[in-house]
XYZ file of C-alpha atoms in Angstrom:
621
model
C 179.178 99.685 -17.928
C 176.475 97.093 -17.274
C 177.842 93.557 -17.373
C 176.590 90.728 -19.542
C 175.479 88.872 -16.395
C 173.431 91.873 -15.232
C 171.826 92.068 -18.670
C 170.846 88.403 -18.572
C 169.351 88.778 -15.087
C 167.412 91.887 -16.080
C 166.122 90.415 -19.315
C 165.045 87.337 -17.361
C 163.128 89.598 -14.985
C 161.457 91.364 -17.888
C 160.531 88.072 -19.509
C 158.715 87.029 -16.337
C 157.082 90.446 -16.199
C 155.788 89.891 -19.737
C 154.097 86.528 -19.103
C 150.801 88.248 -19.780
C 150.023 91.332 -21.827
C 149.158 94.312 -19.656
C 148.189 97.896 -20.149
C 150.506 100.631 -18.962
C 148.699 102.570 -16.236
C 150.538 105.832 -15.815
C 147.928 107.839 -13.955
C 144.250 108.411 -13.328
C 142.498 111.460 -14.725
C 140.815 112.118 -11.381
C 144.047 112.171 -9.451
C 146.174 114.841 -7.904
C 148.748 114.094 -10.584
C 147.545 116.889 -12.857
C 148.705 120.464 -13.400
C 146.051 123.176 -13.206
C 145.874 126.918 -13.891
C 144.873 129.680 -11.451
C 141.457 130.919 -12.561
C 140.529 133.750 -10.183
C 142.290 136.693 -8.602
C 141.191 135.571 -5.132
C 142.798 132.161 -5.662
C 145.983 133.877 -6.775
C 146.012 136.229 -3.788
C 145.413 133.336 -1.396
C 148.540 131.505 -2.521
C 151.219 130.890 0.039
C 154.069 128.444 0.463
C 151.904 126.457 2.883
C 148.716 126.397 0.799
C 148.225 124.826 -2.627
C 151.966 124.526 -3.304
C 153.793 121.232 -3.303
C 157.460 120.334 -3.263
C 156.817 117.092 -5.143
C 157.236 118.600 -8.592
C 160.921 118.278 -9.449
C 161.474 119.702 -12.907
C 164.626 119.411 -14.960
C 167.134 122.242 -14.596
C 167.673 124.513 -17.584
C 170.550 123.131 -19.680
C 173.064 125.645 -21.027
C 173.235 126.298 -24.752
C 175.788 128.136 -26.794
C 174.486 131.684 -27.158
C 175.573 134.762 -29.021
C 173.798 138.048 -29.795
C 171.166 137.044 -32.318
C 167.471 137.176 -33.038
C 165.374 134.819 -30.915
C 162.564 132.429 -31.802
C 159.606 132.109 -29.417
C 156.949 129.432 -29.830
C 153.614 130.203 -28.169
C 151.551 127.091 -27.475
C 147.802 127.526 -27.953
C 146.302 124.076 -28.222
C 142.537 123.684 -27.794
C 142.582 125.768 -24.614
C 145.485 123.875 -23.064
C 145.597 121.397 -20.171
C 144.581 118.381 -22.217
C 146.510 115.114 -21.966
C 149.647 117.136 -21.237
C 148.341 118.079 -17.764
C 149.207 114.650 -16.304
C 152.493 114.789 -14.426
C 152.966 110.996 -14.683
C 151.717 110.795 -18.239
C 148.562 108.981 -19.257
C 147.273 106.208 -21.439
C 145.332 107.460 -24.429
C 144.226 106.243 -27.826
C 144.094 109.801 -29.162
C 146.932 111.327 -31.112
C 148.465 113.996 -28.883
C 150.086 117.291 -29.707
C 153.802 117.368 -28.996
C 156.861 119.371 -29.963
C 160.407 118.110 -30.368
C 162.277 120.685 -32.469
C 163.683 122.430 -29.460
C 167.023 123.179 -31.144
C 165.230 125.630 -33.468
C 163.691 127.838 -30.736
C 164.793 129.842 -27.686
C 161.581 130.234 -25.685
C 158.324 128.355 -25.280
C 155.132 129.934 -23.886
C 152.447 127.644 -22.511
C 149.258 129.509 -23.349
C 145.655 129.077 -22.219
C 142.763 131.447 -21.642
C 142.955 131.308 -17.851
C 144.114 134.056 -15.495
C 147.445 132.383 -14.729
C 148.621 129.546 -16.941
C 151.260 127.436 -15.188
C 153.194 125.290 -17.668
C 152.578 121.588 -16.964
C 155.539 119.713 -15.533
C 156.011 117.614 -18.669
C 156.509 120.739 -20.785
C 158.951 122.273 -18.282
C 160.973 119.041 -18.276
C 161.047 118.956 -22.076
C 162.013 122.580 -22.532
C 164.688 122.717 -19.843
C 166.630 119.634 -20.834
C 166.802 121.117 -24.338
C 168.051 124.478 -23.087
C 164.801 126.340 -23.825
C 163.249 128.844 -21.426
C 159.562 128.248 -20.737
C 157.083 130.954 -19.724
C 153.650 130.911 -18.161
C 150.898 133.340 -19.152
C 149.064 136.041 -17.187
C 145.983 137.019 -19.186
C 142.870 139.153 -18.663
C 140.161 139.415 -21.314
C 136.790 141.045 -21.985
C 134.516 142.380 -19.225
C 135.702 139.783 -16.713
C 139.271 140.796 -17.369
C 138.422 144.467 -16.985
C 137.039 143.779 -13.521
C 140.089 141.712 -12.542
C 142.348 144.582 -13.634
C 140.250 147.055 -11.645
C 140.831 144.952 -8.508
C 144.485 144.257 -9.284
C 145.279 147.922 -9.870
C 143.196 149.298 -7.000
C 146.274 149.814 -4.804
C 150.027 149.293 -4.669
C 149.427 146.732 -1.927
C 147.349 144.497 -4.205
C 149.894 144.876 -7.020
C 152.648 143.755 -4.649
C 150.569 140.785 -3.504
C 149.961 139.642 -7.074
C 153.625 140.045 -7.979
C 154.635 138.008 -4.928
C 152.161 135.248 -5.862
C 153.327 135.080 -9.480
C 156.961 134.879 -8.411
C 156.087 132.151 -5.902
C 154.445 130.115 -8.672
C 157.465 130.579 -10.935
C 159.843 129.513 -8.172
C 157.913 126.436 -7.029
C 157.167 125.160 -10.512
C 160.636 126.022 -11.886
C 159.555 127.885 -15.018
C 161.272 130.991 -16.334
C 158.878 133.936 -16.446
C 155.638 135.232 -17.948
C 153.924 136.539 -21.045
C 151.609 139.381 -19.950
C 148.492 139.567 -22.105
C 146.080 142.335 -21.031
C 143.267 142.336 -23.598
C 140.715 144.658 -22.041
C 140.616 148.443 -21.596
C 142.332 149.917 -18.532
C 140.892 152.916 -16.720
C 143.145 155.921 -17.285
C 143.842 156.415 -13.570
C 145.204 152.845 -13.391
C 147.649 152.945 -16.321
C 150.629 154.108 -14.246
C 149.969 151.317 -11.749
C 149.805 148.819 -14.630
C 153.248 150.012 -15.717
C 154.406 149.611 -12.132
C 153.006 146.058 -12.075
C 155.005 145.170 -15.186
C 158.279 146.620 -13.909
C 157.842 145.146 -10.414
C 157.162 141.695 -11.842
C 160.244 141.895 -14.062
C 162.413 142.935 -11.100
C 160.988 140.303 -8.748
C 161.403 137.496 -11.294
C 165.004 138.531 -12.005
C 165.786 138.424 -8.269
C 164.746 134.751 -8.263
C 166.391 134.006 -11.618
C 168.587 136.610 -13.300
C 167.826 134.989 -16.681
C 164.044 135.145 -16.243
C 161.896 136.717 -18.958
C 158.808 138.948 -18.704
C 157.234 139.850 -22.066
C 154.451 142.311 -22.897
C 151.849 141.518 -25.545
C 151.008 144.425 -27.853
C 147.421 145.162 -26.817
C 146.722 147.945 -24.301
C 148.237 151.352 -25.017
C 149.717 153.897 -22.624
C 146.310 155.620 -22.746
C 144.566 152.484 -21.448
C 142.883 151.741 -24.783
C 142.641 148.194 -26.094
C 144.163 148.996 -29.452
C 146.688 146.655 -31.066
C 149.521 148.613 -32.672
C 151.238 145.827 -34.666
C 154.485 147.719 -34.161
C 156.604 149.276 -31.451
C 155.689 152.953 -31.169
C 155.019 155.719 -28.670
C 151.743 154.091 -27.573
C 153.346 150.883 -26.244
C 157.025 151.835 -25.833
C 156.625 152.417 -22.076
C 155.582 148.803 -21.534
C 158.470 147.632 -23.702
C 160.856 149.689 -21.560
C 159.429 148.201 -18.349
C 160.098 144.556 -19.230
C 162.264 142.229 -21.325
C 160.494 142.503 -24.663
C 157.288 142.976 -26.638
C 155.251 140.395 -28.566
C 153.764 142.321 -31.515
C 150.243 141.630 -32.724
C 149.952 139.762 -36.030
C 148.464 142.208 -38.542
C 151.652 144.160 -39.204
C 152.989 145.454 -42.504
C 156.659 145.363 -43.510
C 157.074 149.119 -43.014
C 155.864 148.692 -39.403
C 158.723 146.280 -38.742
C 161.206 148.819 -40.079
C 159.828 151.473 -37.737
C 159.778 149.033 -34.808
C 163.475 148.343 -35.240
C 164.240 152.056 -35.297
C 162.158 152.699 -32.158
C 163.727 149.808 -30.249
C 167.263 151.161 -30.653
C 169.860 148.734 -29.346
C 167.082 146.466 -28.015
C 165.715 145.642 -31.468
C 166.113 141.908 -30.865
C 163.723 142.242 -27.896
C 160.965 142.961 -30.436
C 159.181 139.675 -31.194
C 157.276 139.830 -34.474
C 153.987 137.987 -33.932
C 152.987 135.382 -36.527
C 149.664 133.553 -36.243
C 149.867 130.073 -37.731
C 146.061 130.180 -38.149
C 146.680 133.165 -40.438
C 144.136 135.527 -38.903
C 145.081 138.768 -40.681
C 148.691 137.682 -40.765
C 151.178 138.391 -43.544
C 151.406 135.310 -45.788
C 148.181 133.800 -44.461
C 149.696 131.424 -41.890
C 149.701 127.656 -42.219
C 152.507 126.337 -44.388
C 152.998 129.929 -45.589
C 154.163 130.941 -42.099
C 157.650 130.849 -43.608
C 156.793 133.948 -45.678
C 156.194 136.000 -42.540
C 159.214 134.719 -40.610
C 161.432 135.480 -43.600
C 160.622 139.193 -43.124
C 161.350 139.257 -39.383
C 164.567 137.343 -40.099
C 165.547 139.845 -42.806
C 164.943 142.719 -40.365
C 167.037 140.931 -37.690
C 164.075 141.120 -35.303
C 163.011 138.233 -33.099
C 159.945 136.127 -33.929
C 156.955 134.873 -31.906
C 155.149 131.975 -33.603
C 151.624 131.656 -32.198
C 149.335 128.591 -32.225
C 151.354 125.854 -33.968
C 148.484 123.610 -32.875
C 146.999 124.528 -36.283
C 148.873 121.488 -37.596
C 147.067 119.244 -35.152
C 143.656 120.899 -34.924
C 142.869 121.560 -38.597
C 144.745 118.777 -40.402
C 144.568 115.013 -40.074
C 146.026 114.214 -36.646
C 147.253 110.859 -37.960
C 149.474 112.783 -40.384
C 150.781 115.126 -37.694
C 154.396 113.924 -37.826
C 154.661 114.427 -41.586
C 152.818 117.761 -41.551
C 154.934 118.974 -38.650
C 158.081 117.962 -40.549
C 156.932 119.921 -43.611
C 156.090 122.994 -41.509
C 159.447 123.161 -39.712
C 161.486 122.315 -42.796
C 160.024 125.468 -44.337
C 160.924 127.529 -41.247
C 164.378 126.059 -40.627
C 166.289 128.416 -42.984
C 165.148 131.345 -40.832
C 166.174 129.846 -37.497
C 169.566 129.650 -35.836
C 170.130 126.093 -34.684
C 171.413 125.976 -31.120
C 174.201 123.854 -29.666
C 173.612 122.092 -26.348
C 176.287 122.217 -23.657
C 176.032 118.861 -21.873
C 177.870 116.822 -19.255
C 176.858 113.651 -21.099
C 174.581 112.750 -23.989
C 171.980 110.005 -23.628
C 168.967 109.532 -25.863
C 166.496 106.775 -26.661
C 164.974 108.791 -29.522
C 161.547 109.344 -27.976
C 159.101 112.135 -28.775
C 157.243 111.477 -25.517
C 154.559 109.087 -26.701
C 154.100 105.622 -28.093
C 151.718 102.955 -29.279
C 153.427 100.511 -26.883
C 156.137 100.690 -24.230
C 159.426 98.839 -24.654
C 162.290 98.129 -22.302
C 165.458 96.616 -23.788
C 163.437 95.815 -26.888
C 160.808 93.897 -24.926
C 157.190 95.006 -25.197
C 156.007 95.466 -21.613
C 152.821 97.434 -22.321
C 150.589 97.326 -25.372
C 148.491 100.472 -25.222
C 149.084 104.012 -26.436
C 150.630 106.404 -23.925
C 151.670 110.059 -23.697
C 154.280 111.538 -21.360
C 156.431 114.427 -22.580
C 158.731 114.010 -19.560
C 159.967 110.833 -21.240
C 160.940 112.685 -24.398
C 164.662 112.458 -25.199
C 167.079 114.205 -27.541
C 166.468 113.999 -31.271
C 168.977 114.950 -33.999
C 169.798 118.650 -34.151
C 172.304 118.765 -36.976
C 170.979 116.783 -39.928
C 167.996 117.623 -42.076
C 164.811 115.735 -41.332
C 164.880 114.559 -44.915
C 167.239 111.807 -43.719
C 165.527 110.773 -40.480
C 162.059 110.025 -39.201
C 160.455 108.760 -36.005
C 158.753 105.365 -35.985
C 156.508 103.996 -33.248
C 156.046 100.341 -34.240
C 159.119 99.270 -32.256
C 161.628 100.701 -29.764
C 164.596 99.772 -27.632
C 163.343 101.919 -24.767
C 160.120 103.915 -24.567
C 157.877 104.168 -27.600
C 159.887 105.032 -30.712
C 163.124 104.717 -32.641
C 164.927 106.798 -35.227
C 164.901 105.601 -38.823
C 167.887 106.972 -40.720
C 168.272 107.162 -44.485
C 171.985 107.425 -45.275
C 173.693 109.298 -48.095
C 175.748 107.662 -50.836
C 178.510 107.073 -48.291
C 176.209 105.646 -45.626
C 176.803 108.695 -43.426
C 174.373 110.074 -40.813
C 175.059 113.338 -38.991
C 173.169 113.374 -35.680
C 174.168 115.933 -33.071
C 175.998 119.193 -32.718
C 176.963 119.657 -29.088
C 179.586 120.808 -26.614
C 180.479 117.733 -24.578
C 183.696 118.096 -22.511
C 185.682 114.853 -22.203
C 188.069 114.863 -19.237
C 188.997 111.224 -18.568
C 187.687 107.741 -19.375
C 184.418 107.754 -21.260
C 182.338 105.164 -23.056
C 179.864 105.318 -25.904
C 176.977 102.886 -26.316
C 174.950 102.562 -29.501
C 171.966 100.239 -30.114
C 170.710 99.682 -33.657
C 168.882 97.428 -36.106
C 168.800 97.047 -39.873
C 172.535 96.999 -40.456
C 175.332 94.489 -40.035
C 177.448 97.128 -38.353
C 177.624 100.873 -37.827
C 180.586 102.969 -36.752
C 180.200 105.821 -34.268
C 182.217 108.895 -35.225
C 182.989 111.684 -32.743
C 184.615 114.957 -33.768
C 186.535 117.088 -31.259
C 186.747 120.855 -31.037
C 190.149 120.590 -32.708
C 188.403 119.307 -35.829
C 189.924 115.832 -35.519
C 188.218 112.474 -35.134
C 188.417 111.033 -31.607
C 189.825 107.467 -31.555
C 187.434 104.819 -30.220
C 188.293 101.367 -28.856
C 185.495 98.851 -29.327
C 184.740 96.607 -26.357
C 185.382 92.897 -26.540
C 181.720 91.992 -25.971
C 178.778 93.112 -28.071
C 175.232 92.051 -27.318
C 172.194 91.247 -29.433
C 168.976 91.847 -27.518
C 165.728 90.935 -29.288
C 167.162 91.912 -32.641
C 168.764 95.103 -31.328
C 172.566 95.137 -31.620
C 174.438 96.865 -28.837
C 178.016 98.139 -29.276
C 180.170 99.711 -26.584
C 183.264 101.785 -27.335
C 185.801 103.366 -25.005
C 187.502 106.710 -25.479
C 190.252 108.191 -23.359
C 191.184 111.852 -23.483
C 194.851 112.510 -22.746
C 194.085 116.194 -22.712
C 190.847 118.059 -22.196
C 188.746 118.350 -25.332
C 185.083 118.671 -26.245
C 182.983 116.569 -28.571
C 181.329 118.931 -31.040
C 179.792 116.529 -33.547
C 178.262 113.047 -33.269
C 177.591 110.949 -36.365
C 177.419 107.317 -37.456
C 178.500 105.576 -40.632
C 177.481 102.351 -42.345
C 180.457 101.908 -44.626
C 179.301 98.627 -46.185
C 175.815 99.768 -47.178
C 175.504 103.053 -49.038
C 171.980 104.533 -48.928
C 171.310 102.228 -45.975
C 168.266 102.443 -43.719
C 169.324 102.091 -40.091
C 167.056 101.879 -37.053
C 168.649 103.639 -34.099
C 167.195 102.803 -30.689
C 169.645 104.221 -28.154
C 172.816 106.285 -27.934
C 174.817 107.284 -24.864
C 178.166 109.043 -24.523
C 179.143 109.399 -20.877
C 181.902 109.034 -18.260
C 182.671 105.463 -17.179
C 180.749 104.809 -13.991
C 182.533 103.941 -10.777
C 182.860 100.192 -10.128
C 181.247 100.817 -6.764
C 177.890 101.440 -8.444
C 175.798 98.329 -7.892
C 172.376 97.262 -6.686
C 171.786 98.723 -3.263
C 169.396 97.256 -0.743
C 170.779 99.183 2.210
C 169.497 102.638 1.241
C 165.769 102.939 0.822
C 164.248 104.498 -2.270
C 161.114 105.287 -0.309
C 160.820 108.317 1.923
C 157.178 107.831 2.922
C 153.878 106.316 1.810
C 150.575 108.176 1.966
C 147.048 106.814 1.838
C 144.767 109.074 -0.192
C 140.993 109.421 0.076
C 140.460 108.449 -3.570
C 141.619 104.844 -3.030
C 145.173 105.526 -4.048
C 148.577 105.583 -2.468
C 151.414 108.019 -3.010
C 154.909 106.612 -2.776
C 157.319 109.441 -1.981
C 160.922 108.767 -2.954
C 164.086 110.129 -1.459
C 165.627 112.875 -3.581
C 167.302 110.456 -5.967
C 167.630 113.072 -8.718
C 170.060 115.122 -6.681
C 172.557 112.250 -6.477
C 171.779 110.647 -9.850
C 170.084 113.229 -12.123
C 170.209 110.905 -15.139
C 168.337 108.097 -13.402
C 164.713 106.975 -13.596
C 162.481 104.831 -11.418
C 160.421 102.028 -13.006
C 157.356 100.828 -11.123
C 155.915 97.308 -11.467
C 153.097 95.521 -9.640
C 153.139 91.768 -9.035
C 149.908 90.039 -8.057
C 149.342 86.826 -6.111
C 149.562 84.828 -9.336
C 153.105 86.114 -9.960
C 151.993 88.216 -12.942
C 153.662 91.586 -13.425
C 152.136 94.840 -14.613
C 154.259 97.812 -15.637
C 152.753 100.868 -13.965
C 155.060 103.530 -15.334
C 158.417 105.269 -15.218
C 159.145 108.573 -13.545
C 161.774 111.253 -12.992
C 159.592 112.706 -10.253
C 160.106 112.293 -6.507
C 156.751 110.559 -6.081
C 154.447 108.109 -7.846
C 150.677 107.724 -7.347
C 149.182 104.238 -7.620
C 145.468 103.593 -7.756
C 143.650 100.653 -6.249
C 142.128 99.721 -9.604
C 145.625 99.421 -11.028
C 146.612 96.480 -8.882
C 143.225 95.089 -7.818
C 142.002 91.673 -8.972
C 139.026 89.451 -8.192
C 139.932 88.384 -4.652
C 143.339 89.754 -3.806
C 144.979 89.379 -0.437
C 147.990 91.474 -1.272
C 149.927 92.965 -4.116
C 153.640 93.591 -4.418
C 155.218 96.728 -5.794
C 158.677 96.478 -7.315
C 160.619 99.729 -7.680
C 163.777 99.739 -9.783
C 166.089 102.703 -10.206
C 168.286 102.704 -13.333
C 170.911 105.000 -14.725
C 169.694 105.918 -18.192
C 173.190 106.451 -19.565
C 174.141 102.784 -19.042
C 171.050 101.053 -17.601
C 173.002 100.107 -14.483
C 170.594 99.008 -11.759
C 171.264 101.371 -8.869
C 168.583 100.335 -6.442
C 165.654 97.998 -6.054
C 162.945 97.900 -3.416
C 159.915 95.689 -2.918
C 156.732 96.554 -1.007
C 154.012 94.144 0.037
C 150.644 95.931 0.111
C 147.708 94.324 1.965
C 144.367 94.805 0.217
C 140.723 94.157 0.825
C 137.952 94.057 -1.765
C 137.337 97.798 -1.656
C 140.477 99.773 -1.029
C 144.044 99.807 0.132
C 144.369 99.726 3.901
C 147.955 99.653 5.039
C 151.513 99.139 3.938
C 154.450 97.138 5.203
C 157.846 96.844 3.496
C 158.743 93.362 2.365
C 162.218 92.256 3.398
C 164.614 92.590 0.506
C 166.633 89.589 -0.572
């Protein structure tokens, strides 16, 4: 638990850092900090572990979720061609509203989709999906005459097929995503159909050797005769492809009787049939849009799985400023046909962020005043209560760019999370809120009983945010299955929730370290930037984050960004001023589940008027 003294010292530091108003500079659009697709077969075949691969991208590991045999929900991203603001691995500053998704508890799989040969999911999407227990797939797509030629080359020999499979598996391994959607939308020459089947089965086998839970799906397009002819059902013309992989994504213009036949043809694998639903409504049952619920109700009734395509309809065709409300309406209509999932966690920490903000806050202090977008900074949002009682607000925050506004029932009760959180020894729970005199945290164990909590002797008020810390001790092993809060004094209360953490009590030995360096190496880049490579801090402290500040010669601080990644790119323009002689970088590593300062390092960077020249560590005090 962070001490009151540490809080005062940190808040003092932040106050100095906020002497002037600065913009948050998370990346440059011309940097190497972007994710890109593979556009040509030659580029794919030329991949190797020593060529365009990098070990810098450290994505979150896939969190376990409670699973049982059931229909699955797949969400297929198709947003204006993909690779927009979400391509930036460090996030970006933007005044545009950005598409985002945060209802991960309602889905099982997410496909990042773009009309490129190989679509690699951007790091921010992989981070988001994995920490919510959702598998994320890339896309392999060929289309039209260009696609026909690519397939002719791909299927020209077993050797080329093997090369392509090896390259796709290498991409999956290095970028830590979970498989592929195969979308072949061009005719295949009859003599190449058997080799196409071989490609599908070889890719499935190779992916499963890397990750036994990997997924390879086939889109209902090309038939076993090589014709581009969408079947809208599982039948004898596409069954061979279904048998060769983990499932089939049906085209959208199906009729109800086709779903019945698909279930019969699938046999025991009927839940591997994903009924395609186009949110744009192109020939789709129900017409898409807010009527998407009509189509999913049929797949749910048939006990088939569902593939929802192009939810970007909400963002692209409607008022982007109303995205949050429209998105709420859309998913509220779908929720009855989904099976909400339960996360299995080692600890639960959330600052109620959807991965963007109009400003950036740290301990309630505004440290950047421009809009930003970084899905890697998204955190858990409620997965047990209806969205009719909560909403996201971006005008304030305790950390990041948003808080949760809760509208209580007649008893002032708010149900937040369903989870499986094993408690083995001493734990603590921290809650930060506004808008109420007091709220009580309530934790339910797997025995159905309330877990007793002992409130700490010191509570803090930080810029209007009230912070409460409670201790819980488990005499025997149990799991927290439900997390809720109650405002007993104010029925129908409106509470602002900024932060919640339930975690083991940290060792007293955890303190600021100046002996171990955060920095592994520093690189000078040709585009007037530097790359600071960190030691692998995530391996030792996976719930930690590094905050990067710049201090100029006038002792003014600029917040450059926060990262889970093992590197951070800083551009000359970020820290340049009229006539600088040097600039100082301050790197601070914090545990997110308690905001304990684990490490701090300072670098003095000599500058000239044009670019960065060299680097020398400043002695730490």
